[in-house]
Amino acid sequence: MGIYEALIKVFFKIGLFGFGGGYAIIALIRYLVVLEEKWLNDLEFIDVVAISQVTPGPIAINAATFIGYKMGGILGSLLATLSSVLAPFILVLFASYFVHKINQEKVKTYLTLLSPLTFSLIVAGTYSILKSSVLDFWGTVIFILSFILGYKYKWSLTKTLLFTGLLGEILYFLIK
């Protein structure tokens, strides 16, 4: 199978099975792109997630665009992006046709039952990124410090990222 077919298959699968929002889908993307296909390593994947968060749009679509471009250039980027939205588009189109015929209470119950699953997917994504990004003692210290600055001292995300990024550069420069 060529790269274009593989991109279509992987990102269609991500679009089909990745529900619950951007952070919930990270574990699935990592599993398929890093562990199964081996298109990226863990550090490259963390970079893709970071870039996907700071660019406008959903994380999954941005990740599809970046990974598709890395693997297959502009055509790969286009195919991966379109494949990631095709399955949800078809599902929503299909559901919208039948939504007026479905008992609304059953829909509410179904969505309520999905909430714990979505939370579990977010935890799995966070764990997979944390496991591959906090690699040593100083990384752990910076990670804990970023939480303290954000939650206890209410620093903005931008201020926290700039400070801990600068601190990390200084610490790793002094260590090496």
Short mmCIF file of C-alpha atoms in Angstrom, two decimals:
data_model
loop_
_atom_site.label_atom_id
_atom_site.label_comp_id
_atom_site.label_asym_id
_atom_site.label_seq_id
_atom_site.Cartn_x
_atom_site.Cartn_y
_atom_site.Cartn_z
CA MET A 1 0.00 0.00 0.00
CA GLY A 2 1.34 3.41 -0.97
CA ILE A 3 1.64 6.36 1.36
CA TYR A 4 -1.47 8.10 0.02
CA GLU A 5 -3.67 5.05 0.56
CA ALA A 6 -2.18 4.60 4.04
CA LEU A 7 -2.87 8.25 4.93
CA ILE A 8 -6.48 7.91 3.76
CA LYS A 9 -6.97 4.67 5.72
CA VAL A 10 -5.41 5.95 8.96
CA PHE A 11 -7.10 9.34 9.03
CA PHE A 12 -10.49 7.96 7.96
CA LYS A 13 -10.17 5.54 10.89
CA ILE A 14 -9.28 8.43 13.21
CA GLY A 15 -12.30 10.38 12.00
CA LEU A 16 -14.57 7.37 12.36
CA PHE A 17 -13.53 6.25 15.85
CA GLY A 18 -12.21 9.46 17.38
CA PHE A 19 -15.04 11.07 19.28
CA GLY A 20 -15.09 13.27 22.34
CA GLY A 21 -13.21 16.29 21.09
CA GLY A 22 -9.61 17.19 20.42
CA TYR A 23 -7.88 15.98 23.56
CA ALA A 24 -9.81 12.71 23.60
CA ILE A 25 -8.55 11.82 20.14
CA ILE A 26 -4.83 12.34 20.87
CA ALA A 27 -4.31 8.80 22.19
CA LEU A 28 -5.86 7.29 19.05
CA ILE A 29 -3.79 9.48 16.74
CA ARG A 30 -0.62 8.59 18.65
CA TYR A 31 -1.45 4.88 18.54
CA LEU A 32 -2.02 4.85 14.80
CA VAL A 33 0.67 7.31 13.71
CA VAL A 34 3.50 6.55 16.17
CA LEU A 35 3.01 2.95 17.26
CA GLU A 36 1.35 1.29 14.24
CA GLU A 37 2.57 3.19 11.18
CA LYS A 38 5.79 4.56 12.77
CA TRP A 39 5.50 7.77 10.73
CA LEU A 40 6.62 9.82 13.74
CA ASN A 41 8.48 9.17 16.95
CA ASP A 42 7.09 10.33 20.31
CA LEU A 43 8.95 13.64 20.33
CA GLU A 44 7.84 14.49 16.79
CA PHE A 45 4.28 13.62 17.79
CA ILE A 46 4.45 15.97 20.77
CA ASP A 47 5.61 18.71 18.38
CA VAL A 48 2.65 18.00 16.08
CA VAL A 49 0.23 18.18 19.03
CA ALA A 50 1.79 21.46 20.21
CA ILE A 51 1.57 22.99 16.72
CA SER A 52 -1.98 21.69 16.34
CA GLN A 53 -2.99 23.41 19.57
CA VAL A 54 -1.63 26.83 18.64
CA THR A 55 -3.02 26.88 15.10
CA PRO A 56 -6.70 27.63 14.51
CA GLY A 57 -9.00 24.65 14.12
CA PRO A 58 -9.53 21.23 15.70
CA ILE A 59 -6.48 19.32 16.88
CA ALA A 60 -7.29 16.21 14.83
CA ILE A 61 -7.64 18.12 11.57
CA ASN A 62 -4.49 20.16 12.19
CA ALA A 63 -2.57 17.00 13.09
CA ALA A 64 -3.85 15.30 9.93
CA THR A 65 -2.70 18.27 7.87
CA PHE A 66 0.81 18.33 9.38
CA ILE A 67 1.35 14.57 9.36
CA GLY A 68 -0.06 14.27 5.84
CA TYR A 69 2.31 16.98 4.65
CA LYS A 70 5.30 15.32 6.33
CA MET A 71 4.49 11.95 4.79
CA GLY A 72 3.16 12.90 1.36
CA GLY A 73 3.66 16.59 0.69
CA ILE A 74 0.76 18.82 -0.30
CA LEU A 75 -1.31 15.96 -1.75
CA GLY A 76 -0.72 13.89 1.40
CA SER A 77 -1.79 16.85 3.52
CA LEU A 78 -4.97 17.30 1.51
CA LEU A 79 -5.86 13.59 1.55
CA ALA A 80 -5.20 13.18 5.29
CA THR A 81 -7.24 16.27 6.15
CA LEU A 82 -10.18 15.30 3.96
CA SER A 83 -10.07 11.71 5.21
CA SER A 84 -10.20 12.85 8.83
CA VAL A 85 -13.43 14.78 8.26
CA LEU A 86 -15.14 12.40 5.81
CA ALA A 87 -16.35 9.82 8.36
CA PRO A 88 -17.79 12.38 10.81
CA PHE A 89 -19.43 14.19 7.89
CA ILE A 90 -21.11 10.98 6.72
CA LEU A 91 -22.16 10.06 10.27
CA VAL A 92 -23.67 13.50 10.95
CA LEU A 93 -25.40 13.51 7.58
CA PHE A 94 -26.86 10.07 8.30
CA ALA A 95 -27.84 11.00 11.88
CA SER A 96 -29.49 14.25 10.82
CA TYR A 97 -31.81 12.32 8.53
CA PHE A 98 -33.01 10.13 11.39
CA VAL A 99 -32.77 12.50 14.35
CA HIS A 100 -36.43 13.53 14.28
CA LYS A 101 -37.47 9.86 14.42
CA ILE A 102 -35.33 8.98 17.44
CA ASN A 103 -36.56 9.20 21.02
CA GLN A 104 -34.80 12.26 22.50
CA GLU A 105 -34.50 10.64 25.94
CA LYS A 106 -32.57 7.73 24.45
CA VAL A 107 -30.21 10.17 22.75
CA LYS A 108 -29.61 11.99 26.05
CA THR A 109 -28.97 8.66 27.80
CA TYR A 110 -26.52 7.61 25.08
CA LEU A 111 -24.60 10.90 25.30
CA THR A 112 -24.51 10.65 29.10
CA LEU A 113 -23.04 7.16 28.83
CA LEU A 114 -20.33 8.45 26.48
CA SER A 115 -19.05 11.06 28.99
CA PRO A 116 -16.94 8.65 31.11
CA LEU A 117 -15.47 7.16 27.93
CA THR A 118 -14.51 10.60 26.66
CA PHE A 119 -12.88 11.40 30.00
CA SER A 120 -10.93 8.11 29.80
CA LEU A 121 -9.72 8.97 26.30
CA ILE A 122 -8.50 12.37 27.50
CA VAL A 123 -6.63 10.74 30.40
CA ALA A 124 -5.07 8.18 28.03
CA GLY A 125 -3.93 10.94 25.66
CA THR A 126 -2.48 12.97 28.52
CA TYR A 127 -0.67 9.94 29.90
CA SER A 128 0.83 8.98 26.54
CA ILE A 129 2.16 12.50 25.97
CA LEU A 130 3.37 12.85 29.56
CA LYS A 131 5.15 9.48 29.42
CA SER A 132 7.10 10.45 26.34
CA SER A 133 7.79 14.10 27.14
CA VAL A 134 8.85 14.14 30.81
CA LEU A 135 12.07 12.19 30.39
CA ASP A 136 14.24 13.09 33.37
CA PHE A 137 14.38 14.75 36.80
CA TRP A 138 14.49 18.33 35.50
CA GLY A 139 11.66 17.67 33.07
CA THR A 140 9.57 16.44 36.00
CA VAL A 141 10.47 19.53 38.05
CA ILE A 142 9.50 21.85 35.19
CA PHE A 143 6.25 19.91 34.64
CA ILE A 144 5.26 20.23 38.32
CA LEU A 145 6.33 23.89 38.39
CA SER A 146 4.11 24.65 35.38
CA PHE A 147 1.10 23.21 37.22
CA ILE A 148 1.89 25.20 40.36
CA LEU A 149 2.31 28.44 38.41
CA GLY A 150 -0.92 27.88 36.49
CA TYR A 151 -3.23 26.65 39.22
CA LYS A 152 -1.92 28.14 42.47
CA TYR A 153 -0.57 31.45 41.18
CA LYS A 154 -3.02 31.76 38.23
CA TRP A 155 -0.33 32.52 35.66
CA SER A 156 -1.58 32.66 32.09
CA LEU A 157 -0.69 29.79 29.78
CA THR A 158 1.52 32.08 27.68
CA LYS A 159 3.45 33.37 30.69
CA THR A 160 3.85 29.84 32.08
CA LEU A 161 5.07 28.43 28.75
CA LEU A 162 7.55 31.26 28.24
CA PHE A 163 8.93 31.02 31.78
CA THR A 164 9.19 27.22 31.94
CA GLY A 165 10.56 27.06 28.39
CA LEU A 166 13.27 29.56 29.25
CA LEU A 167 13.97 27.76 32.53
CA GLY A 168 14.28 24.45 30.66
CA GLU A 169 16.72 25.94 28.15
CA ILE A 170 18.86 27.39 30.96
CA LEU A 171 18.83 24.18 33.00
CA TYR A 172 19.69 21.94 30.06
CA PHE A 173 22.39 24.36 28.90
CA LEU A 174 23.99 24.31 32.36
CA ILE A 175 23.72 20.51 32.65
CA LYS A 176 25.34 19.77 29.30
#
